[in-house]
Structure formats: structure tokens, C-alpha cells
Amino acid sequence: MIVIVSTGAEPTTGYNAEITRMDVQNDVLTVHWRVIAPGAGAAVTQVTTNNAQAVLTDRFDGKVVFDLPPAKAPAPAPGR
């Protein structure tokens, strides 16, 4: 199956959606994910974007839930 997360509409470039992990507990698959925002001072373009990540995983027949991502995390510093 394919699991997809999306940032939704964002006002500039530089945003990313990232699945951080997937856990199975009590026949429920929980998809943990986050939205990464452009770092302070990052060069961005003022254009609406909608970024997503898709992951191919084994079929799961139980309930699938997506946790609410925490506040948008700043992008990691280059080289980290």
C-alpha cells in the first residue's frame, strides 16, 4: 500500500512533508509525520506550493490514523 502525507497549500517554496515513522499497536497503524518549514533567511519564491511524500509499505488491513504534525519545524542547517 502507499501512504501519503501532504503539507497542504503553503505560501512559498522551501516546505517539505516527511513521514518520520509508522507504528502498529492494537491493530492500528499510526503514521507520524512532520512539516519542515524553510529556515530563517532561506531564499524562497513567493508561489503557492503543495508538497507531499509517498511511502510504499506492506499492506495493512487495520485502521490507519495520521497523527497531527507538531508546529512546522525549521529546516535543518546545511551539513547536518
Coordinates of N, CA, C and O in Angstrom, one line a residue:
M1 N 0.8 -1.2 0.0 CA 0.0 0.0 0.0 C 0.9 1.2 0.0 O 2.1 1.2 0.3
I2 N 0.3 2.3 -0.4 CA 1.0 3.6 -0.4 C 0.5 4.5 0.7 O -0.8 4.7 0.8
V3 N 1.3 5.1 1.5 CA 1.0 6.1 2.5 C 1.5 7.4 2.0 O 2.6 7.6 1.6
I4 N 0.6 8.4 2.0 CA 0.9 9.8 1.5 C 0.6 10.8 2.6 O -0.5 10.8 3.2
V5 N 1.5 11.7 2.8 CA 1.2 12.9 3.6 C 1.5 14.2 2.8 O 2.3 14.1 1.9
S6 N 0.8 15.2 3.1 CA 0.9 16.5 2.3 C 0.9 17.7 3.3 O 0.2 17.7 4.3
T7 N 1.7 18.7 2.9 CA 1.7 19.9 3.7 C 0.4 20.7 3.5 O 0.1 21.6 4.3
G8 N -0.3 20.5 2.4 CA -1.4 21.4 2.1 C -0.8 22.6 1.4 O 0.4 22.7 1.1
A9 N -1.6 23.6 1.1 CA -1.1 24.8 0.4 C -0.2 25.6 1.3 O -0.5 25.9 2.5
E10 N 1.0 25.9 0.8 CA 2.0 26.7 1.5 C 2.3 28.0 0.7 O 2.2 27.9 -0.5
P11 N 2.6 29.1 1.3 CA 2.7 30.4 0.6 C 4.0 30.5 -0.2 O 4.1 31.4 -1.1
T12 N 5.0 29.7 0.1 CA 6.3 29.8 -0.6 C 6.9 28.4 -0.9 O 6.4 27.4 -0.4
T13 N 8.0 28.4 -1.6 CA 8.8 27.2 -1.7 C 9.6 27.0 -0.4 O 9.6 27.8 0.5
G14 N 10.2 25.8 -0.3 CA 11.0 25.5 0.9 C 10.3 24.6 1.9 O 11.0 24.3 2.9
Y15 N 9.1 24.3 1.7 CA 8.4 23.4 2.7 C 8.5 22.0 2.2 O 8.6 21.7 1.0
N16 N 8.5 21.0 3.2 CA 8.5 19.6 2.9 C 7.7 18.9 3.8 O 7.6 19.2 5.0
A17 N 7.1 17.8 3.4 CA 6.4 16.8 4.3 C 7.2 15.6 4.4 O 7.9 15.2 3.5
E18 N 7.3 15.1 5.7 CA 8.2 13.9 5.9 C 7.5 13.0 6.9 O 7.1 13.4 8.0
I19 N 7.4 11.7 6.4 CA 7.0 10.7 7.3 C 8.2 10.3 8.2 O 9.2 9.9 7.7
T20 N 8.0 10.4 9.5 CA 9.1 10.1 10.4 C 9.1 8.7 10.9 O 10.2 8.1 11.2
R21 N 8.0 8.1 11.1 CA 7.9 6.6 11.4 C 6.4 6.2 11.3 O 5.5 7.0 11.3
M22 N 6.3 4.9 11.3 CA 4.9 4.3 11.3 C 4.9 3.2 12.4 O 5.8 2.3 12.4
D23 N 4.0 3.2 13.3 CA 3.9 2.2 14.4 C 2.6 1.5 14.3 O 1.5 2.0 13.9
V24 N 2.6 0.2 14.7 CA 1.4 -0.6 14.7 C 1.2 -1.0 16.2 O 2.1 -1.6 16.8
Q25 N 0.0 -0.7 16.7 CA -0.4 -1.1 18.1 C -1.9 -1.3 18.1 O -2.6 -0.5 17.7
N26 N -2.3 -2.5 18.7 CA -3.7 -2.8 18.8 C -4.4 -2.7 17.5 O -5.5 -2.1 17.4
D27 N -3.9 -3.3 16.4 CA -4.5 -3.3 15.1 C -4.7 -1.9 14.5 O -5.6 -1.7 13.7
V28 N -3.9 -0.9 14.9 CA -4.0 0.5 14.4 C -2.6 0.9 13.9 O -1.6 0.8 14.7
L29 N -2.5 1.3 12.7 CA -1.3 1.8 12.1 C -1.3 3.3 12.3 O -2.2 4.0 11.8
T30 N -0.3 3.9 13.0 CA -0.2 5.3 13.2 C 0.9 5.8 12.4 O 2.1 5.3 12.5
V31 N 0.6 6.8 11.5 CA 1.7 7.4 10.7 C 2.1 8.7 11.4 O 1.2 9.6 11.6
H32 N 3.3 8.8 11.8 CA 3.9 10.0 12.4 C 4.6 10.8 11.3 O 5.4 10.2 10.5
W33 N 4.3 12.1 11.2 CA 4.9 12.9 10.2 C 5.1 14.3 10.6 O 4.6 14.7 11.7
R34 N 5.8 15.1 9.8 CA 6.0 16.5 10.2 C 6.1 17.3 8.9 O 6.3 16.8 7.8
V35 N 5.9 18.6 9.1 CA 6.1 19.6 8.0 C 7.3 20.3 8.4 O 7.5 20.8 9.5
I36 N 8.3 20.4 7.4 CA 9.5 21.1 7.6 C 9.4 22.5 6.8 O 9.0 22.5 5.6
A37 N 9.6 23.5 7.6 CA 9.5 24.9 7.0 C 10.8 25.4 6.6 O 11.9 24.9 7.1
P38 N 10.9 26.3 5.6 CA 12.2 26.9 5.2 C 12.8 27.6 6.4 O 12.2 28.1 7.3
G39 N 14.2 27.5 6.5 CA 14.9 28.1 7.6 C 14.9 29.6 7.5 O 14.6 30.2 6.5
A40 N 15.2 30.2 8.6 CA 15.2 31.7 8.7 C 16.2 32.2 7.7 O 17.4 31.7 7.6
G41 N 15.9 33.1 6.8 CA 16.8 33.7 5.8 C 16.9 32.8 4.6 O 17.7 33.2 3.7
A42 N 16.2 31.7 4.5 CA 16.3 30.9 3.3 C 15.7 31.6 2.1 O 14.8 32.4 2.2
A43 N 16.4 31.4 1.0 CA 15.9 32.0 -0.3 C 14.7 31.2 -0.7 O 14.8 30.0 -1.0
V44 N 13.5 31.9 -0.8 CA 12.3 31.2 -1.2 C 11.6 32.0 -2.3 O 11.9 33.2 -2.4
T45 N 10.7 31.4 -3.0 CA 10.0 32.1 -4.1 C 8.5 32.2 -3.6 O 8.0 31.3 -3.0
Q46 N 8.0 33.4 -3.8 CA 6.6 33.6 -3.4 C 5.6 33.0 -4.4 O 5.2 33.6 -5.3
V47 N 5.4 31.7 -4.2 CA 4.5 31.0 -5.1 C 3.8 29.9 -4.2 O 4.5 29.3 -3.3
T48 N 2.6 29.6 -4.4 CA 1.9 28.6 -3.6 C 2.4 27.2 -4.0 O 2.5 26.9 -5.2
T49 N 2.8 26.4 -3.0 CA 3.2 25.1 -3.3 C 2.4 24.1 -2.4 O 1.8 24.5 -1.5
N50 N 2.5 22.8 -2.8 CA 1.8 21.8 -2.0 C 2.7 20.6 -2.1 O 2.7 19.9 -3.1
N51 N 3.5 20.3 -1.1 CA 4.5 19.3 -1.1 C 4.0 18.0 -0.4 O 3.2 18.1 0.6
A52 N 4.4 16.9 -0.8 CA 4.0 15.6 -0.3 C 5.1 14.6 -0.3 O 6.1 14.8 -1.0
Q53 N 4.9 13.5 0.5 CA 5.8 12.4 0.5 C 4.9 11.2 0.4 O 3.9 11.0 1.1
A54 N 5.3 10.2 -0.4 CA 4.6 8.9 -0.6 C 5.6 7.8 -0.2 O 6.8 7.9 -0.6
V55 N 5.1 6.9 0.6 CA 5.9 5.7 1.0 C 5.2 4.4 0.7 O 4.0 4.3 1.0
L56 N 5.9 3.5 0.0 CA 5.4 2.2 -0.2 C 5.7 1.3 0.9 O 6.8 1.2 1.4
T57 N 4.6 0.6 1.5 CA 4.8 -0.2 2.6 C 3.9 -1.5 2.5 O 3.1 -1.5 1.6
D58 N 4.1 -2.4 3.4 CA 3.3 -3.6 3.3 C 1.9 -3.3 3.6 O 1.5 -2.4 4.3
R59 N 1.0 -4.1 3.0 CA -0.5 -3.9 3.2 C -0.8 -4.0 4.6 O -0.3 -4.9 5.3
F60 N -1.7 -3.2 5.1 CA -2.2 -3.2 6.5 C -3.7 -3.2 6.4 O -4.3 -2.3 5.8
D61 N -4.3 -4.2 7.0 CA -5.8 -4.3 6.9 C -6.5 -3.6 8.1 O -7.8 -3.6 8.1
G62 N -5.8 -3.1 9.1 CA -6.5 -2.5 10.2 C -6.7 -1.0 9.9 O -6.6 -0.5 8.8
K63 N -7.0 -0.3 11.0 CA -7.3 1.1 10.9 C -6.0 1.9 10.8 O -5.0 1.5 11.4
V64 N -6.0 2.9 9.9 CA -4.8 3.7 9.7 C -5.1 5.2 10.2 O -6.2 5.7 9.8
V65 N -4.3 5.7 11.1 CA -4.5 7.1 11.5 C -3.2 7.9 11.3 O -2.1 7.3 11.3
F66 N -3.4 9.2 11.1 CA -2.3 10.1 10.9 C -2.2 11.0 12.1 O -3.2 11.7 12.4
D67 N -1.1 11.1 12.8 CA -1.0 12.0 13.9 C -1.0 13.4 13.4 O -0.6 13.6 12.2
L68 N -1.4 14.3 14.2 CA -1.3 15.7 13.8 C 0.2 16.2 13.9 O 0.8 16.0 15.0
P69 N 0.7 16.7 12.9 CA 2.1 17.1 13.0 C 2.3 18.3 14.0 O 1.4 19.1 14.1
P70 N 3.4 18.3 14.7 CA 3.7 19.5 15.5 C 3.9 20.7 14.7 O 3.9 20.6 13.5
A71 N 4.1 21.8 15.3 CA 4.3 23.1 14.6 C 5.4 22.8 13.6 O 6.3 22.0 13.8
K72 N 5.4 23.6 12.5 CA 6.3 23.4 11.4 C 7.8 23.6 11.9 O 8.1 24.6 12.5
A73 N 8.5 22.6 11.8 CA 9.9 22.6 12.2 C 10.8 23.3 11.2 O 10.6 23.2 10.0
P74 N 11.7 24.1 11.7 CA 12.6 24.8 10.7 C 13.5 23.8 10.1 O 13.8 22.7 10.6
A75 N 13.9 24.1 8.9 CA 14.8 23.2 8.1 C 16.1 23.0 8.8 O 16.6 24.0 9.4
P76 N 16.7 21.8 8.8 CA 18.0 21.7 9.4 C 19.1 22.5 8.7 O 19.0 22.7 7.5
A77 N 20.1 22.8 9.5 CA 21.2 23.6 8.9 C 21.9 22.7 7.9 O 22.0 21.5 8.0
P78 N 22.4 23.3 6.8 CA 23.2 22.6 5.8 C 24.3 21.8 6.5 O 25.0 22.3 7.4
G79 N 24.5 20.5 6.0 CA 25.6 19.7 6.5 C 25.2 18.9 7.8 O 26.0 18.3 8.4
R80 N 24.0 19.0 8.2 CA 23.6 18.3 9.4 C 22.7 17.1 9.1 O 22.0 17.0 8.2

